[in-house]
């Protein structure tokens, strides 16, 4: 039975800002242009990076939910440094703990993290512009968190948590989603991204003994420079949260 939990929250309308590059240029000679020794300022000229604000957060979330993603490593980000990204990721981790979600304990003796890495993320279909994100990995004795942080805004675009002994969905079991935690965290994410949280519900057309699927719908404001003709569902972005007794993944298709 579908569980609708509509959450209406007051938000501050914000300009969605981003960074995009056309797919046709993003795929050009990745090994040469995007080598680990290539300075990003040179990659800017070679790949034709658009200016700040050219890609909305709406499209960035759509991109990260695509099943046709590819990625290329970069030597550095354009707007953020690794230390800034790490600090931002730890803020998100603390937020998850505050709301009661499973996460890592950054204050434990067993905590360690891997230096955040900048990546160029693109969509093979060419329907969405490519963006620069940072992959962050954090561990403690109980679990592992992987986050994708937007280089230009510092926003959390995708998230995955796994218990340290997680052996895959075939060895896991579905659970009853905690909608109080999910709605609270989703409302905070919407407020930070300048969106409206429209709906949170469990998929009623998906039955599995290994995994649960929950959808989070966000509506982003229309920018004056944006043509909404090609927008999907009136600007509402449907993001997926999958979870079981050993992991959860938000807007992260790599978990499939």
mmCIF file of C-alpha atoms in Angstrom:
data_model
loop_
_atom_site.group_PDB
_atom_site.id
_atom_site.type_symbol
_atom_site.label_atom_id
_atom_site.label_comp_id
_atom_site.label_asym_id
_atom_site.label_seq_id
_atom_site.Cartn_x
_atom_site.Cartn_y
_atom_site.Cartn_z
ATOM 1 C CA UNK A 1 0.000 0.000 0.000
ATOM 2 C CA UNK A 2 1.404 3.338 -0.994
ATOM 3 C CA UNK A 3 2.449 5.475 1.955
ATOM 4 C CA UNK A 4 2.039 9.101 1.118
ATOM 5 C CA UNK A 5 3.591 11.515 3.546
ATOM 6 C CA UNK A 6 3.265 14.990 2.060
ATOM 7 C CA UNK A 7 5.482 17.498 3.793
ATOM 8 C CA UNK A 8 4.899 21.217 3.248
ATOM 9 C CA UNK A 9 7.730 23.402 4.510
ATOM 10 C CA UNK A 10 8.510 27.076 4.209
ATOM 11 C CA UNK A 11 11.753 27.699 2.288
ATOM 12 C CA UNK A 12 13.871 30.585 1.091
ATOM 13 C CA UNK A 13 13.750 30.889 -2.678
ATOM 14 C CA UNK A 14 17.320 30.725 -3.886
ATOM 15 C CA UNK A 15 18.950 30.920 -7.261
ATOM 16 C CA UNK A 16 20.064 27.457 -8.293
ATOM 17 C CA UNK A 17 23.623 27.705 -9.402
ATOM 18 C CA UNK A 18 25.858 25.171 -11.076
ATOM 19 C CA UNK A 19 28.547 24.334 -13.511
ATOM 20 C CA UNK A 20 27.964 22.563 -16.829
ATOM 21 C CA UNK A 21 29.768 21.411 -19.909
ATOM 22 C CA UNK A 22 28.327 19.955 -23.109
ATOM 23 C CA UNK A 23 28.615 16.188 -23.395
ATOM 24 C CA UNK A 24 30.089 16.389 -26.865
ATOM 25 C CA UNK A 25 33.126 18.225 -25.477
ATOM 26 C CA UNK A 26 33.293 16.331 -22.182
ATOM 27 C CA UNK A 27 34.028 13.086 -23.999
ATOM 28 C CA UNK A 28 36.870 14.492 -26.103
ATOM 29 C CA UNK A 29 40.162 12.790 -25.333
ATOM 30 C CA UNK A 30 39.573 12.313 -21.607
ATOM 31 C CA UNK A 31 42.901 10.584 -21.143
ATOM 32 C CA UNK A 32 44.830 13.589 -22.428
ATOM 33 C CA UNK A 33 42.778 16.545 -21.273
ATOM 34 C CA UNK A 34 41.658 15.129 -17.915
ATOM 35 C CA UNK A 35 44.862 13.408 -16.854
ATOM 36 C CA UNK A 36 45.848 13.660 -13.207
ATOM 37 C CA UNK A 37 48.566 16.146 -14.069
ATOM 38 C CA UNK A 38 46.339 18.431 -16.149
ATOM 39 C CA UNK A 39 45.562 21.765 -14.521
ATOM 40 C CA UNK A 40 41.828 22.413 -14.453
ATOM 41 C CA UNK A 41 42.306 25.920 -15.808
ATOM 42 C CA UNK A 42 43.574 24.293 -18.996
ATOM 43 C CA UNK A 43 40.715 21.823 -18.985
ATOM 44 C CA UNK A 44 38.364 24.805 -18.812
ATOM 45 C CA UNK A 45 39.616 26.083 -22.150
ATOM 46 C CA UNK A 46 39.722 22.662 -23.769
ATOM 47 C CA UNK A 47 36.295 21.499 -22.617
ATOM 48 C CA UNK A 48 34.428 24.779 -22.836
ATOM 49 C CA UNK A 49 33.180 24.926 -19.242
ATOM 50 C CA UNK A 50 30.202 27.220 -18.921
ATOM 51 C CA UNK A 51 30.112 30.020 -16.378
ATOM 52 C CA UNK A 52 28.827 29.896 -12.845
ATOM 53 C CA UNK A 53 25.096 29.345 -12.617
ATOM 54 C CA UNK A 54 24.755 27.713 -16.021
ATOM 55 C CA UNK A 55 23.461 24.415 -14.591
ATOM 56 C CA UNK A 56 20.732 24.376 -11.943
ATOM 57 C CA UNK A 57 20.682 22.110 -8.923
ATOM 58 C CA UNK A 58 17.531 20.632 -10.427
ATOM 59 C CA UNK A 59 19.518 19.366 -13.418
ATOM 60 C CA UNK A 60 22.392 18.245 -11.209
ATOM 61 C CA UNK A 61 20.058 16.024 -9.196
ATOM 62 C CA UNK A 62 18.545 14.712 -12.422
ATOM 63 C CA UNK A 63 22.011 13.955 -13.746
ATOM 64 C CA UNK A 64 23.078 12.020 -10.649
ATOM 65 C CA UNK A 65 19.906 9.913 -10.869
ATOM 66 C CA UNK A 66 20.726 8.833 -14.430
ATOM 67 C CA UNK A 67 21.581 5.212 -15.175
ATOM 68 C CA UNK A 68 23.936 6.315 -17.982
ATOM 69 C CA UNK A 69 26.617 8.147 -16.010
ATOM 70 C CA UNK A 70 30.301 8.190 -16.823
ATOM 71 C CA UNK A 71 33.089 9.793 -14.831
ATOM 72 C CA UNK A 72 36.615 11.085 -15.398
ATOM 73 C CA UNK A 73 39.124 12.003 -12.714
ATOM 74 C CA UNK A 74 40.346 15.585 -12.399
ATOM 75 C CA UNK A 75 43.446 17.013 -10.760
ATOM 76 C CA UNK A 76 41.444 19.633 -8.833
ATOM 77 C CA UNK A 77 38.049 21.207 -8.498
ATOM 78 C CA UNK A 78 37.102 24.594 -9.883
ATOM 79 C CA UNK A 79 35.457 26.210 -6.854
ATOM 80 C CA UNK A 80 36.280 24.083 -3.787
ATOM 81 C CA UNK A 81 39.409 22.644 -2.200
ATOM 82 C CA UNK A 82 39.652 19.119 -0.792
ATOM 83 C CA UNK A 83 39.732 20.348 2.823
ATOM 84 C CA UNK A 84 36.589 22.428 2.269
ATOM 85 C CA UNK A 85 34.808 19.460 0.725
ATOM 86 C CA UNK A 86 35.813 17.197 3.628
ATOM 87 C CA UNK A 87 34.514 19.714 6.162
ATOM 88 C CA UNK A 88 31.235 19.984 4.265
ATOM 89 C CA UNK A 89 30.860 16.195 4.122
ATOM 90 C CA UNK A 90 31.399 15.927 7.873
ATOM 91 C CA UNK A 91 28.669 18.543 8.385
ATOM 92 C CA UNK A 92 26.277 16.360 6.402
ATOM 93 C CA UNK A 93 27.378 13.339 8.410
ATOM 94 C CA UNK A 94 26.582 15.154 11.657
ATOM 95 C CA UNK A 95 23.183 16.110 10.256
ATOM 96 C CA UNK A 96 22.418 12.469 9.486
ATOM 97 C CA UNK A 97 23.349 11.450 13.023
ATOM 98 C CA UNK A 98 21.231 14.253 14.455
ATOM 99 C CA UNK A 99 18.174 12.981 12.572
ATOM 100 C CA UNK A 100 18.790 9.382 13.632
ATOM 101 C CA UNK A 101 20.087 7.989 10.341
ATOM 102 C CA UNK A 102 22.930 5.504 10.291
ATOM 103 C CA UNK A 103 26.263 7.139 9.562
ATOM 104 C CA UNK A 104 29.891 7.145 10.698
ATOM 105 C CA UNK A 105 31.177 8.671 13.918
ATOM 106 C CA UNK A 106 33.776 11.247 12.917
ATOM 107 C CA UNK A 107 34.845 11.629 16.561
ATOM 108 C CA UNK A 108 35.586 7.946 17.193
ATOM 109 C CA UNK A 109 39.107 6.543 17.425
ATOM 110 C CA UNK A 110 38.333 4.261 14.481
ATOM 111 C CA UNK A 111 37.310 7.080 12.141
ATOM 112 C CA UNK A 112 39.342 7.777 9.027
ATOM 113 C CA UNK A 113 38.657 9.324 5.646
ATOM 114 C CA UNK A 114 40.160 9.186 2.169
ATOM 115 C CA UNK A 115 41.165 12.470 0.557
ATOM 116 C CA UNK A 116 38.175 13.756 -1.481
ATOM 117 C CA UNK A 117 38.641 13.333 -5.237
ATOM 118 C CA UNK A 118 37.218 15.665 -7.913
ATOM 119 C CA UNK A 119 35.436 14.017 -10.831
ATOM 120 C CA UNK A 120 33.816 15.076 -14.068
ATOM 121 C CA UNK A 121 30.376 13.441 -14.215
ATOM 122 C CA UNK A 122 28.470 13.217 -17.482
ATOM 123 C CA UNK A 123 25.370 11.618 -18.976
ATOM 124 C CA UNK A 124 25.948 9.347 -21.969
ATOM 125 C CA UNK A 125 22.568 10.274 -23.411
ATOM 126 C CA UNK A 126 23.696 13.887 -23.846
ATOM 127 C CA UNK A 127 20.421 15.231 -22.446
ATOM 128 C CA UNK A 128 22.056 16.909 -19.445
ATOM 129 C CA UNK A 129 25.274 18.923 -19.086
ATOM 130 C CA UNK A 130 28.268 17.451 -17.282
ATOM 131 C CA UNK A 131 29.298 18.722 -13.863
ATOM 132 C CA UNK A 132 32.214 18.591 -11.433
ATOM 133 C CA UNK A 133 31.657 16.750 -8.157
ATOM 134 C CA UNK A 134 33.805 15.481 -5.297
ATOM 135 C CA UNK A 135 33.700 11.868 -4.083
ATOM 136 C CA UNK A 136 34.122 11.610 -0.312
ATOM 137 C CA UNK A 137 34.702 8.332 1.573
ATOM 138 C CA UNK A 138 34.511 8.132 5.372
ATOM 139 C CA UNK A 139 34.892 5.023 7.544
ATOM 140 C CA UNK A 140 34.582 3.957 11.147
ATOM 141 C CA UNK A 141 34.473 0.560 12.854
ATOM 142 C CA UNK A 142 30.817 0.028 11.940
ATOM 143 C CA UNK A 143 30.281 1.433 8.466
ATOM 144 C CA UNK A 144 31.287 3.355 5.343
ATOM 145 C CA UNK A 145 29.747 6.534 3.922
ATOM 146 C CA UNK A 146 30.261 7.675 0.339
ATOM 147 C CA UNK A 147 29.056 11.133 -0.696
ATOM 148 C CA UNK A 148 29.037 13.100 -3.924
ATOM 149 C CA UNK A 149 29.414 16.822 -3.224
ATOM 150 C CA UNK A 150 28.769 19.476 -5.877
ATOM 151 C CA UNK A 151 31.984 21.412 -6.524
ATOM 152 C CA UNK A 152 30.268 24.753 -7.055
ATOM 153 C CA UNK A 153 27.546 24.818 -4.395
ATOM 154 C CA UNK A 154 28.791 22.314 -1.810
ATOM 155 C CA UNK A 155 25.416 20.560 -1.959
ATOM 156 C CA UNK A 156 25.031 16.851 -1.300
ATOM 157 C CA UNK A 157 23.992 15.265 -4.615
ATOM 158 C CA UNK A 158 24.101 11.587 -3.664
ATOM 159 C CA UNK A 159 24.822 9.447 -0.627
ATOM 160 C CA UNK A 160 25.421 5.816 0.223
ATOM 161 C CA UNK A 161 25.930 4.181 3.626
ATOM 162 C CA UNK A 162 26.971 0.542 4.094
ATOM 163 C CA UNK A 163 27.522 -1.497 7.239
ATOM 164 C CA UNK A 164 31.137 -2.623 7.440
ATOM 165 C CA UNK A 165 30.041 -6.263 7.028
ATOM 166 C CA UNK A 166 27.492 -5.627 4.281
ATOM 167 C CA UNK A 167 27.729 -8.399 1.662
ATOM 168 C CA UNK A 168 25.295 -7.153 -0.966
ATOM 169 C CA UNK A 169 21.538 -7.062 -1.350
ATOM 170 C CA UNK A 170 21.268 -10.812 -1.959
ATOM 171 C CA UNK A 171 22.420 -11.309 1.640
ATOM 172 C CA UNK A 172 20.270 -8.511 3.082
ATOM 173 C CA UNK A 173 16.640 -8.120 4.058
ATOM 174 C CA UNK A 174 14.095 -5.364 3.453
ATOM 175 C CA UNK A 175 13.012 -3.229 6.400
ATOM 176 C CA UNK A 176 10.195 -0.865 7.316
ATOM 177 C CA UNK A 177 11.323 2.653 6.291
ATOM 178 C CA UNK A 178 11.488 5.230 9.096
ATOM 179 C CA UNK A 179 9.520 7.991 7.414
ATOM 180 C CA UNK A 180 10.016 10.394 10.296
ATOM 181 C CA UNK A 181 13.780 10.324 9.703
ATOM 182 C CA UNK A 182 13.453 10.354 5.917
ATOM 183 C CA UNK A 183 11.028 13.293 5.837
ATOM 184 C CA UNK A 184 13.072 15.355 8.287
ATOM 185 C CA UNK A 185 16.305 14.849 6.359
ATOM 186 C CA UNK A 186 14.562 15.420 3.007
ATOM 187 C CA UNK A 187 12.990 18.659 4.249
ATOM 188 C CA UNK A 188 16.395 19.942 5.355
ATOM 189 C CA UNK A 189 17.935 19.026 2.001
ATOM 190 C CA UNK A 190 15.111 20.802 0.171
ATOM 191 C CA UNK A 191 15.540 23.932 2.275
ATOM 192 C CA UNK A 192 19.288 24.003 1.660
ATOM 193 C CA UNK A 193 18.842 23.599 -2.094
ATOM 194 C CA UNK A 194 16.077 26.193 -2.438
ATOM 195 C CA UNK A 195 13.444 23.618 -3.343
ATOM 196 C CA UNK A 196 10.049 22.557 -2.037
ATOM 197 C CA UNK A 197 9.604 19.075 -0.616
ATOM 198 C CA UNK A 198 6.482 17.867 -2.434
ATOM 199 C CA UNK A 199 6.093 14.246 -1.400
ATOM 200 C CA UNK A 200 7.787 11.245 0.206
ATOM 201 C CA UNK A 201 6.338 7.806 -0.427
ATOM 202 C CA UNK A 202 7.222 4.133 -0.688
ATOM 203 C CA UNK A 203 7.025 2.567 -4.149
ATOM 204 C CA UNK A 204 3.921 0.379 -4.276
ATOM 205 C CA UNK A 205 4.886 -1.252 -7.576
ATOM 206 C CA UNK A 206 8.169 -2.696 -6.301
ATOM 207 C CA UNK A 207 8.211 -5.793 -4.105
ATOM 208 C CA UNK A 208 11.485 -7.312 -2.963
ATOM 209 C CA UNK A 209 12.665 -9.278 0.035
ATOM 210 C CA UNK A 210 16.074 -7.599 -0.276
ATOM 211 C CA UNK A 211 15.387 -3.878 -0.656
ATOM 212 C CA UNK A 212 12.833 -1.114 -0.101
ATOM 213 C CA UNK A 213 12.360 1.808 -2.504
ATOM 214 C CA UNK A 214 11.252 5.242 -1.319
ATOM 215 C CA UNK A 215 10.774 8.246 -3.623
ATOM 216 C CA UNK A 216 11.451 11.848 -2.632
ATOM 217 C CA UNK A 217 9.940 14.534 -4.846
ATOM 218 C CA UNK A 218 11.426 18.047 -4.915
ATOM 219 C CA UNK A 219 10.119 21.047 -6.850
ATOM 220 C CA UNK A 220 12.656 23.700 -7.803
ATOM 221 C CA UNK A 221 11.792 27.342 -8.555
ATOM 222 C CA UNK A 222 11.943 28.531 -12.150
ATOM 223 C CA UNK A 223 14.897 30.763 -12.980
ATOM 224 C CA UNK A 224 14.241 33.759 -15.220
ATOM 225 C CA UNK A 225 16.851 32.528 -17.692
ATOM 226 C CA UNK A 226 15.513 28.973 -17.701
ATOM 227 C CA UNK A 227 13.176 27.572 -20.320
ATOM 228 C CA UNK A 228 10.785 25.180 -18.628
ATOM 229 C CA UNK A 229 9.609 23.756 -21.961
ATOM 230 C CA UNK A 230 11.841 20.730 -21.598
ATOM 231 C CA UNK A 231 11.390 20.322 -17.844
ATOM 232 C CA UNK A 232 10.036 17.031 -16.624
ATOM 233 C CA UNK A 233 6.869 16.860 -14.514
ATOM 234 C CA UNK A 234 6.582 20.618 -14.112
ATOM 235 C CA UNK A 235 9.973 20.977 -12.508
ATOM 236 C CA UNK A 236 9.469 18.186 -9.963
ATOM 237 C CA UNK A 237 12.495 15.939 -9.576
ATOM 238 C CA UNK A 238 11.833 12.406 -8.291
ATOM 239 C CA UNK A 239 14.821 11.052 -6.386
ATOM 240 C CA UNK A 240 15.161 7.485 -5.161
ATOM 241 C CA UNK A 241 16.154 6.197 -1.751
ATOM 242 C CA UNK A 242 16.807 2.476 -1.497
ATOM 243 C CA UNK A 243 17.400 0.810 1.843
ATOM 244 C CA UNK A 244 17.617 -2.510 3.637
ATOM 245 C CA UNK A 245 18.998 -3.783 6.931
ATOM 246 C CA UNK A 246 22.615 -3.199 5.875
ATOM 247 C CA UNK A 247 22.673 -0.076 3.690
ATOM 248 C CA UNK A 248 20.841 2.897 2.276
ATOM 249 C CA UNK A 249 21.518 4.888 -0.878
ATOM 250 C CA UNK A 250 20.083 8.274 -1.850
ATOM 251 C CA UNK A 251 20.126 9.271 -5.530
ATOM 252 C CA UNK A 252 22.970 6.827 -6.110
ATOM 253 C CA UNK A 253 22.619 4.533 -9.119
ATOM 254 C CA UNK A 254 26.024 2.932 -8.415
ATOM 255 C CA UNK A 255 24.341 0.806 -5.764
ATOM 256 C CA UNK A 256 22.625 -1.171 -8.558
#
